[in-house]
């Protein structure tokens, strides 16, 4: 039985409103009973080229600004707000974490010293940012492997090994799509990643953007220990990620089922369990 962790990725599903973010922390912790809630931190003008910043949002009805850059700025929380989010997480007895998308964001979030910082698939080859975290941040570094070649995966893990930080690294099997159809989840990748890296890193996770919760249970059976799913209070809300997110009851059932199935994934401690003794005495025929 593994000590699994369930992560509710709030991301930007708070719609840029701190009170909604607070409510999401409370619901994820108290009702869903997840272990970790995760946000995102970006510096849009650093992350985006001028052309990307000034372009219209690719799905205009999901945009919170006239340009994609304005949309990203609207959804962004500053460092003081992230400190408040972390305090609220402490208040509700759940671990705070954040994905960082650029060097400025990595430096800022490292300053508040969360237990873990996440590197999204899009940024897992930003080695200057990874190097800064290896040197200046002592906590766990979690990293998704979506849209990443096998050669790039090896390069990433080697990078952490060379800096003596691989045992603080958790890598996630991931398909980068929103939402991902079942045939593209590719659960067998967990087995491949485990075979190649399990003895070299701290842990193996599964970051899903699919519908439902069945695939996550299979990921558990395949040996994943960390389970990350997008979380929203309402899948019909305006925004890009809501459609690929779990609502509170879905997240609650996911956390419940993962933890229950984790308890079941054991061998018998002895040939005849205590629970079987009474039935054996009553029913067994010789």
PDB file of N, CA and C in Angstrom, residues 14 18 29-30 36 65 85 98 100 116 157 176 182 191 194 207 232 247 268-269 274 285:
ATOM      1  N   UNK A  14     -10.217  29.904 -10.818  1.00  0.00           N
ATOM      2  CA  UNK A  14     -10.778  30.869  -9.866  1.00  0.00           C
ATOM      3  C   UNK A  14     -11.304  32.124 -10.555  1.00  0.00           C
ATOM      4  N   UNK A  18     -10.108  36.224  -5.759  1.00  0.00           N
ATOM      5  CA  UNK A  18      -9.543  35.606  -4.569  1.00  0.00           C
ATOM      6  C   UNK A  18     -10.597  34.887  -3.735  1.00  0.00           C
ATOM      7  N   UNK A  29     -10.413  20.856   0.245  1.00  0.00           N
ATOM      8  CA  UNK A  29      -9.853  20.293   1.473  1.00  0.00           C
ATOM      9  C   UNK A  29     -10.905  19.590   2.315  1.00  0.00           C
ATOM     10  N   UNK A  30     -12.040  20.253   2.547  1.00  0.00           N
ATOM     11  CA  UNK A  30     -13.006  19.757   3.508  1.00  0.00           C
ATOM     12  C   UNK A  30     -14.015  18.771   2.919  1.00  0.00           C
ATOM     13  N   UNK A  36      -3.512  18.044  -1.655  1.00  0.00           N
ATOM     14  CA  UNK A  36      -2.783  19.204  -2.174  1.00  0.00           C
ATOM     15  C   UNK A  36      -3.716  19.993  -3.079  1.00  0.00           C
ATOM     16  N   UNK A  65      -9.951  39.244 -21.562  1.00  0.00           N
ATOM     17  CA  UNK A  65      -9.307  40.461 -22.041  1.00  0.00           C
ATOM     18  C   UNK A  65      -9.401  40.563 -23.547  1.00  0.00           C
ATOM     19  N   UNK A  85      -3.049  32.763  -0.328  1.00  0.00           N
ATOM     20  CA  UNK A  85      -3.543  31.441  -0.710  1.00  0.00           C
ATOM     21  C   UNK A  85      -2.872  30.358   0.133  1.00  0.00           C
ATOM     22  N   UNK A  98       2.060  25.471  -6.441  1.00  0.00           N
ATOM     23  CA  UNK A  98       1.844  26.301  -7.624  1.00  0.00           C
ATOM     24  C   UNK A  98       2.742  25.821  -8.760  1.00  0.00           C
ATOM     25  N   UNK A 100       4.925  26.945 -11.896  1.00  0.00           N
ATOM     26  CA  UNK A 100       5.619  28.173 -12.313  1.00  0.00           C
ATOM     27  C   UNK A 100       5.992  28.057 -13.785  1.00  0.00           C
ATOM     28  N   UNK A 116       6.085  21.942  -2.239  1.00  0.00           N
ATOM     29  CA  UNK A 116       6.373  21.475  -3.587  1.00  0.00           C
ATOM     30  C   UNK A 116       6.077  22.574  -4.595  1.00  0.00           C
ATOM     31  N   UNK A 157      15.913  14.194 -16.402  1.00  0.00           N
ATOM     32  CA  UNK A 157      16.280  13.443 -15.198  1.00  0.00           C
ATOM     33  C   UNK A 157      17.791  13.510 -14.970  1.00  0.00           C
ATOM     34  N   UNK A 176      -0.829  16.065 -23.018  1.00  0.00           N
ATOM     35  CA  UNK A 176      -1.222  17.481 -23.006  1.00  0.00           C
ATOM     36  C   UNK A 176      -2.348  17.717 -24.004  1.00  0.00           C
ATOM     37  N   UNK A 182     -10.002   9.061 -24.406  1.00  0.00           N
ATOM     38  CA  UNK A 182      -9.468   7.907 -23.685  1.00  0.00           C
ATOM     39  C   UNK A 182      -8.341   7.225 -24.446  1.00  0.00           C
ATOM     40  N   UNK A 191       3.979   2.575 -16.994  1.00  0.00           N
ATOM     41  CA  UNK A 191       4.862   1.412 -16.851  1.00  0.00           C
ATOM     42  C   UNK A 191       6.230   1.689 -17.458  1.00  0.00           C
ATOM     43  N   UNK A 194       8.046   4.197 -15.183  1.00  0.00           N
ATOM     44  CA  UNK A 194       8.486   3.517 -13.951  1.00  0.00           C
ATOM     45  C   UNK A 194       9.723   2.669 -14.208  1.00  0.00           C
ATOM     46  N   UNK A 207      -0.836  12.884 -14.332  1.00  0.00           N
ATOM     47  CA  UNK A 207      -1.557  14.142 -14.491  1.00  0.00           C
ATOM     48  C   UNK A 207      -2.555  13.967 -15.625  1.00  0.00           C
ATOM     49  N   UNK A 232     -12.771  22.430 -10.566  1.00  0.00           N
ATOM     50  CA  UNK A 232     -13.604  23.621 -10.716  1.00  0.00           C
ATOM     51  C   UNK A 232     -14.847  23.467  -9.860  1.00  0.00           C
ATOM     52  N   UNK A 247     -15.722  18.590 -11.037  1.00  0.00           N
ATOM     53  CA  UNK A 247     -16.475  19.376 -10.066  1.00  0.00           C
ATOM     54  C   UNK A 247     -16.329  18.733  -8.684  1.00  0.00           C
ATOM     55  N   UNK A 268      -2.103 -10.729   0.941  1.00  0.00           N
ATOM     56  CA  UNK A 268      -2.553 -11.174   2.258  1.00  0.00           C
ATOM     57  C   UNK A 268      -1.358 -11.239   3.208  1.00  0.00           C
ATOM     58  N   UNK A 269      -1.545 -10.755   4.426  1.00  0.00           N
ATOM     59  CA  UNK A 269      -0.468 -10.775   5.406  1.00  0.00           C
ATOM     60  C   UNK A 269      -0.217 -12.173   5.954  1.00  0.00           C
ATOM     61  N   UNK A 274      -7.726 -12.984   9.499  1.00  0.00           N
ATOM     62  CA  UNK A 274      -8.622 -13.074  10.654  1.00  0.00           C
ATOM     63  C   UNK A 274     -10.083 -12.986  10.233  1.00  0.00           C
ATOM     64  N   UNK A 285     -15.332 -27.074   3.897  1.00  0.00           N
ATOM     65  CA  UNK A 285     -15.587 -28.511   3.877  1.00  0.00           C
ATOM     66  C   UNK A 285     -14.325 -29.256   3.495  1.00  0.00           C
TER      67      UNK A 285
END
